[in-house]
Coordinates of C-alpha atoms and ligand atoms in Angstrom, one line a residue:
M222 CA 0.0 0.0 0.0
L223 CA 2.9 2.3 0.6
A224 CA 3.9 1.9 -3.0
E225 CA 0.4 2.7 -4.1
L226 CA 0.2 5.8 -2.1
E227 CA 3.6 6.9 -3.5
E228 CA 2.3 6.4 -7.0
I229 CA -0.8 8.4 -6.3
K230 CA 1.4 11.2 -5.1
T231 CA 3.7 11.1 -8.2
D232 CA 0.6 11.0 -10.5
A233 CA -1.0 13.9 -8.7
L234 CA 2.1 16.1 -8.8
A235 CA 2.7 15.4 -12.4
A236 CA -1.0 16.1 -13.4
I237 CA -1.2 19.3 -11.4
G238 CA 2.1 20.5 -12.7
K239 CA 0.7 20.5 -16.2
I240 CA -2.6 22.3 -15.4
D241 CA -3.0 25.9 -16.7
N242 CA -6.5 26.8 -15.7
E243 CA -8.7 26.9 -12.6
P244 CA -11.5 24.5 -13.7
D245 CA -9.0 21.8 -14.5
L246 CA -7.3 22.4 -11.2
E247 CA -10.6 21.9 -9.4
Q248 CA -11.2 18.7 -11.4
A249 CA -7.8 17.4 -10.3
R250 CA -8.6 18.2 -6.7
V251 CA -11.8 16.1 -7.0
N252 CA -10.0 13.3 -8.8
F253 CA -7.4 12.9 -6.1
L254 CA -8.8 14.3 -2.8
G255 CA -12.6 14.2 -3.4
K256 CA -15.0 11.8 -1.7
K257 CA -14.6 9.4 -4.6
G258 CA -11.0 10.4 -5.4
R259 CA -8.1 8.1 -5.6
L260 CA -6.6 8.9 -2.3
T261 CA -9.9 8.4 -0.5
A262 CA -10.4 5.1 -2.2
A263 CA -6.8 4.0 -1.3
S264 CA -7.4 5.0 2.3
A265 CA -10.2 2.5 2.5
G266 CA -7.5 -0.1 2.2
M267 CA -6.3 0.8 5.7
R268 CA -8.7 -1.8 7.0
D269 CA -6.7 -4.6 5.5
V270 CA -3.3 -3.3 6.6
P271 CA -1.7 -5.5 9.3
K272 CA -1.7 -3.8 12.7
E273 CA 2.0 -3.3 13.0
Q274 CA 2.1 -1.4 9.7
K275 CA -0.9 0.8 10.3
K276 CA 1.2 3.5 11.8
D277 CA 3.6 3.8 8.9
V278 CA 0.8 3.6 6.3
G279 CA -1.2 6.2 8.2
Q280 CA 1.7 8.6 8.3
K281 CA 2.3 8.0 4.6
L282 CA -1.4 8.7 3.9
N283 CA -1.2 12.0 5.7
E284 CA 2.1 13.0 4.0
V285 CA 0.6 12.3 0.6
R286 CA -2.6 14.2 1.4
T287 CA -0.6 17.2 2.6
A288 CA 1.7 17.2 -0.3
I289 CA -1.1 17.1 -2.9
T290 CA -3.1 19.8 -1.0
E291 CA 0.0 22.1 -0.9
V292 CA 0.7 21.7 -4.6
I293 CA -3.0 22.4 -5.4
E294 CA -2.9 25.6 -3.3
E295 CA 0.3 26.8 -4.9
K296 CA -1.1 26.2 -8.3
R297 CA -4.3 28.0 -7.4
A298 CA -2.4 31.1 -6.2
A299 CA -0.3 31.1 -9.4
L300 CA -3.3 30.9 -11.6
I301 CA -5.1 33.7 -9.7
A302 CA -2.0 35.9 -10.1
V303 CA -2.0 35.3 -13.8
R304 CA -5.7 36.1 -14.0
D305 CA -5.2 39.4 -12.0
A306 CA -2.3 40.4 -14.2
A307 CA -4.3 39.9 -17.3
A308 CA -7.2 42.0 -15.9
F309 CA -4.8 44.9 -15.2
A310 CA -2.9 44.6 -18.5
S311 CA -5.1 47.1 -20.2
V312 CA -5.3 49.5 -17.2
D313 CA -2.7 52.1 -16.3
P314 CA -3.1 52.6 -12.5
T315 CA -0.7 55.6 -12.6
L316 CA -3.2 57.7 -14.5
P317 CA -4.8 60.5 -12.4
S318 CA -8.4 59.6 -11.4
R319 CA -11.4 61.5 -12.6
A320 CA -12.0 64.7 -10.6
L321 CA -14.9 64.4 -8.2
P322 CA -17.2 67.5 -8.2
K323 CA -16.4 69.6 -5.2
G324 CA -19.0 71.4 -3.1
G325 CA -18.5 75.0 -1.8
L326 CA -20.3 77.5 0.4
H327 CA -22.9 79.8 -1.1
P328 CA -21.6 83.4 -1.3
L329 CA -24.2 84.5 1.3
T330 CA -22.9 81.9 3.7
H331 CA -19.4 83.3 3.2
V332 CA -20.6 86.9 3.9
L333 CA -22.7 85.7 6.9
N334 CA -19.7 83.8 8.4
E335 CA -17.5 86.8 8.0
A336 CA -19.9 89.3 9.4
V337 CA -20.7 87.1 12.4
S338 CA -17.1 86.5 13.2
V339 CA -16.2 90.3 13.2
L340 CA -19.2 91.1 15.4
R341 CA -18.5 88.3 17.8
R342 CA -15.0 89.6 18.2
M343 CA -16.6 92.9 19.2
G344 CA -18.6 91.2 21.9
F345 CA -21.9 90.5 20.3
A346 CA -23.6 87.2 21.0
L347 CA -25.8 85.3 18.6
A348 CA -29.6 85.5 19.2
E349 CA -32.5 84.1 17.2
G350 CA -36.3 84.3 16.8
P351 CA -38.9 82.6 14.7
E352 CA -39.6 83.6 11.0
I353 CA -43.3 83.3 11.7
E354 CA -44.0 86.1 14.1
T355 CA -46.8 87.8 16.0
E356 CA -47.8 91.3 14.8
W357 CA -46.9 92.5 18.3
N358 CA -43.3 91.4 18.1
C359 CA -42.9 92.5 14.5
F360 CA -44.7 95.8 14.7
D361 CA -46.5 97.0 17.9
A362 CA -43.6 96.5 20.3
L363 CA -41.4 98.2 17.7
N364 CA -43.5 101.4 18.0
T365 CA -45.0 100.7 14.5
P366 CA -48.7 101.8 14.7
E367 CA -51.6 100.1 13.1
D368 CA -51.7 102.4 10.1
H369 CA -48.0 102.2 9.2
P370 CA -47.6 101.2 5.6
A371 CA -45.2 98.3 6.5
R372 CA -48.2 96.6 8.1
N373 CA -50.3 96.8 4.9
E374 CA -51.7 93.6 3.4
S375 CA -49.8 94.4 0.2
D376 CA -46.5 94.7 2.0
T377 CA -46.6 91.7 4.3
F378 CA -47.3 88.0 4.1
Y379 CA -50.1 87.3 6.7
F380 CA -51.4 84.0 7.8
E381 CA -55.1 83.4 8.6
N382 CA -54.4 83.2 12.3
G383 CA -53.0 86.7 12.3
K384 CA -49.4 85.8 12.4
L385 CA -47.0 86.8 9.6
L386 CA -43.7 86.1 8.0
R387 CA -41.4 88.6 9.7
T388 CA -40.8 91.7 7.5
H389 CA -37.4 92.3 9.3
T390 CA -35.2 90.7 11.9
S391 CA -35.9 93.6 14.3
S392 CA -38.5 91.3 16.0
V393 CA -35.5 89.4 17.5
Q394 CA -34.8 92.6 19.5
I395 CA -38.1 92.2 21.2
Q396 CA -37.7 88.4 21.6
T397 CA -34.4 89.0 23.3
M398 CA -35.4 91.8 25.6
L399 CA -38.4 89.8 26.8
K400 CA -36.0 87.0 27.9
E401 CA -32.9 88.9 29.1
V402 CA -32.1 91.9 31.2
P403 CA -29.5 94.6 30.2
P404 CA -26.7 94.7 29.4
V405 CA -27.8 93.1 26.1
R406 CA -25.4 92.9 23.1
I407 CA -26.7 90.6 20.4
I408 CA -26.7 90.0 16.7
A409 CA -29.4 88.0 14.9
P410 CA -28.9 87.0 11.3
G411 CA -31.9 85.5 9.5
S412 CA -34.5 85.6 6.7
A413 CA -37.0 88.3 6.3
F414 CA -40.0 88.5 3.9
R415 CA -41.8 91.2 2.0
R416 CA -44.3 91.5 -0.9
D417 CA -41.7 93.4 -2.8
E418 CA -41.5 93.4 -6.6
I419 CA -38.4 91.3 -7.4
D420 CA -35.7 93.2 -9.2
A421 CA -31.9 93.6 -9.2
T422 CA -31.8 95.0 -5.6
H423 CA -35.0 93.5 -4.1
L424 CA -36.1 89.9 -3.3
S425 CA -39.3 88.9 -1.5
A426 CA -37.3 86.5 0.7
F427 CA -34.0 88.1 1.8
H428 CA -31.5 88.1 4.6
Q429 CA -30.8 90.6 7.3
L430 CA -28.5 90.8 10.2
E431 CA -29.9 92.6 13.2
G432 CA -27.9 94.1 16.0
L433 CA -28.9 95.5 19.5
Y434 CA -26.8 96.9 22.3
V435 CA -28.5 98.0 25.4
D436 CA -26.6 99.2 28.5
K437 CA -26.1 102.3 30.7
S438 CA -25.4 105.4 28.5
V439 CA -25.1 103.9 25.0
S440 CA -24.6 106.8 22.6
L441 CA -24.8 107.6 18.9
A442 CA -21.0 107.7 18.9
D443 CA -20.9 104.0 20.0
L444 CA -23.3 103.2 17.1
K445 CA -21.3 105.1 14.5
G446 CA -18.0 103.7 15.7
T447 CA -19.3 100.1 15.8
L448 CA -20.7 100.2 12.3
E449 CA -17.8 102.0 10.7
Y450 CA -15.4 99.6 12.3
F451 CA -17.5 96.7 11.2
F452 CA -17.7 97.8 7.5
R453 CA -14.0 98.6 7.3
E454 CA -13.1 95.3 8.9
I455 CA -15.2 93.5 6.3
F456 CA -14.4 95.6 3.2
G457 CA -11.1 97.2 4.0
S458 CA -9.9 100.3 5.7
K459 CA -10.6 102.5 2.7
T460 CA -14.3 101.6 2.7
E461 CA -16.6 104.7 2.3
V462 CA -19.5 104.7 4.7
R463 CA -22.2 107.3 4.7
F464 CA -24.9 107.9 7.4
R465 CA -28.1 109.7 6.2
P466 CA -30.8 110.9 8.6
H467 CA -33.9 108.8 8.1
F468 CA -37.0 107.7 9.9
F469 CA -37.7 104.3 11.6
P470 CA -40.5 104.0 14.2
F471 CA -38.3 102.1 16.6
T472 CA -35.3 104.4 16.7
E473 CA -34.8 108.1 17.3
P474 CA -32.7 109.5 15.8
S475 CA -32.5 107.1 12.9
F476 CA -30.1 106.8 10.0
E477 CA -29.7 104.9 6.8
V478 CA -26.2 103.7 6.1
D479 CA -24.8 103.6 2.5
L480 CA -21.7 101.9 1.2
K481 CA -20.0 102.6 -2.1
L482 CA -20.6 99.6 -4.5
H483 CA -17.9 98.9 -7.1
A484 CA -19.6 96.3 -9.3
T485 CA -17.6 94.9 -12.1
G486 CA -18.3 96.8 -15.4
K487 CA -20.5 99.5 -13.7
A488 CA -19.8 102.9 -12.3
A489 CA -19.4 103.0 -8.6
K490 CA -22.6 104.0 -6.7
W491 CA -23.9 104.4 -3.2
I492 CA -26.0 101.5 -2.1
E493 CA -28.2 101.4 1.0
I494 CA -27.0 98.7 3.3
A495 CA -28.4 99.2 6.7
G496 CA -30.8 101.1 9.0
C497 CA -29.8 102.1 12.5
G498 CA -30.4 104.4 15.3
I499 CA -30.9 105.0 19.0
V500 CA -33.6 102.8 20.4
D501 CA -36.8 104.7 20.9
P502 CA -37.9 104.8 24.6
A503 CA -41.4 103.7 23.4
V504 CA -39.8 100.3 22.5
F505 CA -38.3 99.9 26.0
E506 CA -41.7 100.8 27.5
A507 CA -43.5 98.3 25.4
V508 CA -41.0 95.6 26.5
D509 CA -41.3 96.5 30.2
G510 CA -45.1 96.5 29.9
K511 CA -45.0 93.0 28.6
R512 CA -42.4 91.8 31.0
G513 CA -44.2 93.5 33.9
D514 CA -41.1 95.0 35.4
A515 CA -38.8 98.0 34.9
A516 CA -35.7 96.2 33.5
Y517 CA -35.6 98.5 30.5
D518 CA -36.5 101.7 32.3
P519 CA -35.6 104.4 29.6
G520 CA -34.5 106.7 32.4
E521 CA -31.8 104.2 33.3
I522 CA -30.6 102.6 30.1
S523 CA -30.2 103.4 26.4
G524 CA -29.3 101.4 23.4
F525 CA -28.6 101.4 19.7
A526 CA -29.9 99.0 17.0
F527 CA -29.1 98.3 13.4
G528 CA -30.3 96.0 10.7
M529 CA -28.4 95.3 7.6
G530 CA -29.1 93.5 4.3
L531 CA -26.9 90.5 4.0
D532 CA -27.7 90.0 0.4
R533 CA -26.6 93.5 -0.3
L534 CA -23.4 92.9 1.7
A535 CA -22.7 90.0 -0.7
M536 CA -23.3 92.3 -3.7
I537 CA -20.7 94.7 -2.4
M538 CA -18.2 92.0 -1.3
Y539 CA -18.2 90.2 -4.6
G540 CA -19.3 93.0 -7.0
I541 CA -22.5 91.1 -7.9
P542 CA -24.7 93.4 -10.0
D543 CA -28.0 91.6 -9.5
L544 CA -29.4 90.0 -6.3
R545 CA -31.4 87.4 -8.3
L546 CA -28.1 85.6 -9.1
L547 CA -28.1 84.7 -5.4
I548 CA -31.3 82.6 -5.6
E549 CA -31.1 81.2 -9.1
N550 CA -28.4 78.7 -8.0
D551 CA -26.8 78.6 -11.4
V552 CA -23.7 76.4 -10.9
R553 CA -21.7 78.6 -13.2
F554 CA -22.3 81.5 -10.8
L555 CA -21.9 79.5 -7.6
K556 CA -18.7 77.8 -8.7
Q557 CA -16.9 81.1 -8.6
F558 CA -17.2 81.2 -4.8
A559 CA -16.2 77.6 -4.0
Ligands
DAH69 N1 -35.8 96.8 10.3 C1 -35.3 97.8 9.4 C2 -35.7 97.4 8.0 O1 -35.9 96.2 7.8 C3 -33.9 98.0 9.5 C4 -33.5 98.7 10.7 C5 -33.5 100.0 10.9 C6 -33.2 97.9 11.8 C7 -33.2 100.6 12.0 C8 -32.8 98.5 13.0 C9 -32.8 99.9 13.1 O2 -32.5 97.8 14.1 O3 -32.4 100.4 14.3 O4 -35.7 98.2 7.1

């Protein structure tokens, strides 16, 4: 039987050595090691081997099985290597890969991030309020009477329950003062909505950044200094800023702030960028009335407020001639800011 086993081994090694494909190799494995294979058949002969030879024959059997298994595995690895090499033959793995499309921030997000970071450095904390507001927070508390044009049906988006899409972020001034006591130094960026005709400088959904500073003896000088510093920090130390007397119900005195816009291909012109002023005592009185205390006693404290158009800031920062570009989401436009 030892001779028979040796012969099986020799046959197997010879046969496997000649094989050049994976199906033939599998067939050879079945022929020699499978349930009905030659080695299995031969091992059935163990029964007839005299007892004193069983150990030797058993060892031989194991040796042959191991030898054949090893040769099969080596052959299999070699065949797989050949197959892989063939698959890669037509591929050049050193070629640069196809570029993946890269995302980027919207220009408005860039402007917002920059504005917020400058104002935070100046000590303003972020505040927020809902976009769907009560008339009281949006108008009454801000000293804006019933017959004020801003409250008109044709200027404002009203809901049936009397609430409205806030027409400005100034409502966050009220939200904040109802929750906190002075000193208050907050900014509130967010969306605002008006029934405006859409054109190059107006959108019906737009973005503002509100600011409010209430403390003991806050003055107009603080307001001017803050805004001038802010705009120069954002647009450079040579930025031209202009304060024009104006009227807002919630500030007295009030101003509009203009910046010089240098849009590509257009003559430089002043563009209105913000409203601001010294908080009207009537606003503090409304807040205290609602709070039921005297936290905002106008005899004790004062404040300034401002609200600027973020979309217009983006126009100036990037020389964008038309606000509509900001909402059309044309990739050719947006790509320039990524
Ligand atoms: N809310 C005003 C607007 O939307 C802007 C504004 C003006 C905000 C004066 C203020 C302010 O805080 O003091 O046109």
